[in-house]
Amino acid sequence: MNLCTVINKPFIKNCKNLIKSYELNSYAENAVVYYFDCEEKDLKTLKENTNLTVSLIEIPKVSDFIYQPRGFAYKVYAIWHCLNNFGSMIYSDSANCFIKKFTGFEDTLTEGRLLLPYTHSLLHNKYWCTRKSLEVMECVEAANYPQYWAGFQVYLKTPQNIKFVDEYYHYSLNEDVCLPDTTVKQPDGREAFCREHRQDQSIYS
């Protein structure tokens, strides 16, 4: 099972910790690290002192906002590219780490994937997705559905999951769906539900 993550320069050390912690798992063989705004000399450390095969892939400029740190479109590119080119995968934000073995995870999957919903009523989409993004994605009815945590995702390489991730990536290229970033408060206006947009997590949810 591949580990997939994405970094820019401030997160190289975090990524090193994530890769090392992933070695706890018997199925851990490969780590695929996507990056932007990094120098190659700084990335070499990720291949040192690990039993995993570490692949380093620079994220191409597929949109005008792909490298915006708080836009998170780069994260969706990593998930899309990894599933399509490397196969079944665990995506984790680079600041996470495994604190114990993640065993029997295939038994926890639903239709070959693991999605983790938030349960608090204030974490429904209407508070964290702009109205425009829901309209463009043609899912206005999802406003009252829960948000899903985008920091940890698991996908087996199945036709259904490839279709899901392809759509995820497609919308991440649309500025009206992926942006604005979290520095913009109440993007739909003071009277609207949306407190701020959550970029990749809003699309994912």
PDB file of N, CA and C in Angstrom, residues 2-7 15 19 29-35 43 46-48 50 52-58 78 81-82 85-86:
ATOM      1  N   ASN A   2       0.620   2.155  -0.902  1.00  0.00           N
ATOM      2  CA  ASN A   2       1.413   3.374  -1.012  1.00  0.00           C
ATOM      3  C   ASN A   2       0.974   4.414   0.011  1.00  0.00           C
ATOM      4  N   LEU A   3       1.945   5.105   0.565  1.00  0.00           N
ATOM      5  CA  LEU A   3       1.674   6.291   1.363  1.00  0.00           C
ATOM      6  C   LEU A   3       1.860   7.493   0.457  1.00  0.00           C
ATOM      7  N   CYS A   4       0.885   8.380   0.440  1.00  0.00           N
ATOM      8  CA  CYS A   4       0.945   9.585  -0.380  1.00  0.00           C
ATOM      9  C   CYS A   4       0.842  10.806   0.523  1.00  0.00           C
ATOM     10  N   THR A   5       1.701  11.793   0.265  1.00  0.00           N
ATOM     11  CA  THR A   5       1.609  13.052   0.995  1.00  0.00           C
ATOM     12  C   THR A   5       2.140  14.171   0.108  1.00  0.00           C
ATOM     13  N   VAL A   6       2.008  15.406   0.588  1.00  0.00           N
ATOM     14  CA  VAL A   6       2.434  16.556  -0.202  1.00  0.00           C
ATOM     15  C   VAL A   6       3.016  17.606   0.731  1.00  0.00           C
ATOM     16  N   ILE A   7       4.082  18.272   0.257  1.00  0.00           N
ATOM     17  CA  ILE A   7       4.782  19.226   1.119  1.00  0.00           C
ATOM     18  C   ILE A   7       5.253  20.447   0.327  1.00  0.00           C
ATOM     19  N   CYS A  15       7.317  15.661   7.197  1.00  0.00           N
ATOM     20  CA  CYS A  15       7.191  14.556   6.253  1.00  0.00           C
ATOM     21  C   CYS A  15       8.146  13.422   6.608  1.00  0.00           C
ATOM     22  N   ILE A  19       6.911   9.552   7.270  1.00  0.00           N
ATOM     23  CA  ILE A  19       7.448   8.383   6.573  1.00  0.00           C
ATOM     24  C   ILE A  19       7.995   7.367   7.571  1.00  0.00           C
ATOM     25  N   GLU A  29       5.521  -0.118   1.971  1.00  0.00           N
ATOM     26  CA  GLU A  29       6.619  -0.352   1.039  1.00  0.00           C
ATOM     27  C   GLU A  29       7.072   0.929   0.352  1.00  0.00           C
ATOM     28  N   ASN A  30       6.106   1.745  -0.044  1.00  0.00           N
ATOM     29  CA  ASN A  30       6.420   2.926  -0.844  1.00  0.00           C
ATOM     30  C   ASN A  30       5.817   4.187  -0.242  1.00  0.00           C
ATOM     31  N   ALA A  31       6.566   5.269  -0.349  1.00  0.00           N
ATOM     32  CA  ALA A  31       6.052   6.587   0.008  1.00  0.00           C
ATOM     33  C   ALA A  31       6.200   7.477  -1.210  1.00  0.00           C
ATOM     34  N   VAL A  32       5.119   8.117  -1.599  1.00  0.00           N
ATOM     35  CA  VAL A  32       5.138   9.007  -2.750  1.00  0.00           C
ATOM     36  C   VAL A  32       4.939  10.429  -2.224  1.00  0.00           C
ATOM     37  N   VAL A  33       5.977  11.240  -2.346  1.00  0.00           N
ATOM     38  CA  VAL A  33       5.961  12.590  -1.794  1.00  0.00           C
ATOM     39  C   VAL A  33       5.882  13.601  -2.930  1.00  0.00           C
ATOM     40  N   TYR A  34       4.805  14.345  -2.951  1.00  0.00           N
ATOM     41  CA  TYR A  34       4.635  15.422  -3.931  1.00  0.00           C
ATOM     42  C   TYR A  34       5.087  16.723  -3.287  1.00  0.00           C
ATOM     43  N   TYR A  35       5.683  17.594  -4.073  1.00  0.00           N
ATOM     44  CA  TYR A  35       6.246  18.801  -3.478  1.00  0.00           C
ATOM     45  C   TYR A  35       6.163  19.987  -4.414  1.00  0.00           C
ATOM     46  N   LEU A  43      15.324  17.945  -0.165  1.00  0.00           N
ATOM     47  CA  LEU A  43      14.455  16.776  -0.246  1.00  0.00           C
ATOM     48  C   LEU A  43      15.211  15.463  -0.060  1.00  0.00           C
ATOM     49  N   LEU A  46      14.663  12.954   2.827  1.00  0.00           N
ATOM     50  CA  LEU A  46      13.473  12.108   2.907  1.00  0.00           C
ATOM     51  C   LEU A  46      13.761  10.671   2.488  1.00  0.00           C
ATOM     52  N   LYS A  47      14.834  10.460   1.736  1.00  0.00           N
ATOM     53  CA  LYS A  47      15.198   9.117   1.289  1.00  0.00           C
ATOM     54  C   LYS A  47      16.214   8.449   2.207  1.00  0.00           C
ATOM     55  N   GLU A  48      16.651   9.174   3.209  1.00  0.00           N
ATOM     56  CA  GLU A  48      17.681   8.659   4.111  1.00  0.00           C
ATOM     57  C   GLU A  48      17.060   7.989   5.343  1.00  0.00           C
ATOM     58  N   THR A  50      15.441   5.211   5.944  1.00  0.00           N
ATOM     59  CA  THR A  50      14.106   4.638   5.866  1.00  0.00           C
ATOM     60  C   THR A  50      14.166   3.341   5.079  1.00  0.00           C
ATOM     61  N   LEU A  52      11.607   2.369   3.347  1.00  0.00           N
ATOM     62  CA  LEU A  52      10.649   2.540   2.261  1.00  0.00           C
ATOM     63  C   LEU A  52      11.330   3.042   0.994  1.00  0.00           C
ATOM     64  N   THR A  53      10.724   2.739  -0.129  1.00  0.00           N
ATOM     65  CA  THR A  53      11.118   3.357  -1.386  1.00  0.00           C
ATOM     66  C   THR A  53      10.389   4.685  -1.481  1.00  0.00           C
ATOM     67  N   VAL A  54      11.125   5.774  -1.529  1.00  0.00           N
ATOM     68  CA  VAL A  54      10.530   7.105  -1.529  1.00  0.00           C
ATOM     69  C   VAL A  54      10.646   7.717  -2.921  1.00  0.00           C
ATOM     70  N   SER A  55       9.500   8.044  -3.501  1.00  0.00           N
ATOM     71  CA  SER A  55       9.463   8.716  -4.802  1.00  0.00           C
ATOM     72  C   SER A  55       9.134  10.185  -4.591  1.00  0.00           C
ATOM     73  N   LEU A  56       9.888  11.058  -5.238  1.00  0.00           N
ATOM     74  CA  LEU A  56       9.693  12.500  -5.116  1.00  0.00           C
ATOM     75  C   LEU A  56       9.163  13.039  -6.437  1.00  0.00           C
ATOM     76  N   ILE A  57       8.010  13.697  -6.389  1.00  0.00           N
ATOM     77  CA  ILE A  57       7.377  14.180  -7.614  1.00  0.00           C
ATOM     78  C   ILE A  57       7.003  15.651  -7.450  1.00  0.00           C
ATOM     79  N   GLU A  58       7.547  16.472  -8.332  1.00  0.00           N
ATOM     80  CA  GLU A  58       7.226  17.899  -8.283  1.00  0.00           C
ATOM     81  C   GLU A  58       5.854  18.145  -8.910  1.00  0.00           C
ATOM     82  N   ALA A  78      -2.034  15.662  -5.898  1.00  0.00           N
ATOM     83  CA  ALA A  78      -1.238  14.542  -5.386  1.00  0.00           C
ATOM     84  C   ALA A  78      -2.086  13.280  -5.264  1.00  0.00           C
ATOM     85  N   HIS A  81      -3.026  12.027  -8.874  1.00  0.00           N
ATOM     86  CA  HIS A  81      -1.894  11.460  -9.598  1.00  0.00           C
ATOM     87  C   HIS A  81      -1.438  10.149  -8.982  1.00  0.00           C
ATOM     88  N   CYS A  82      -1.408  10.089  -7.664  1.00  0.00           N
ATOM     89  CA  CYS A  82      -0.923   8.883  -6.985  1.00  0.00           C
ATOM     90  C   CYS A  82      -1.849   7.697  -7.237  1.00  0.00           C
ATOM     91  N   ASN A  85      -1.516   6.582 -10.916  1.00  0.00           N
ATOM     92  CA  ASN A  85      -0.204   6.148 -11.401  1.00  0.00           C
ATOM     93  C   ASN A  85       0.515   5.151 -10.502  1.00  0.00           C
ATOM     94  N   PHE A  86       0.165   5.121  -9.225  1.00  0.00           N
ATOM     95  CA  PHE A  86       0.852   4.210  -8.293  1.00  0.00           C
ATOM     96  C   PHE A  86      -0.077   3.156  -7.697  1.00  0.00           C
TER      97      PHE A  86
END
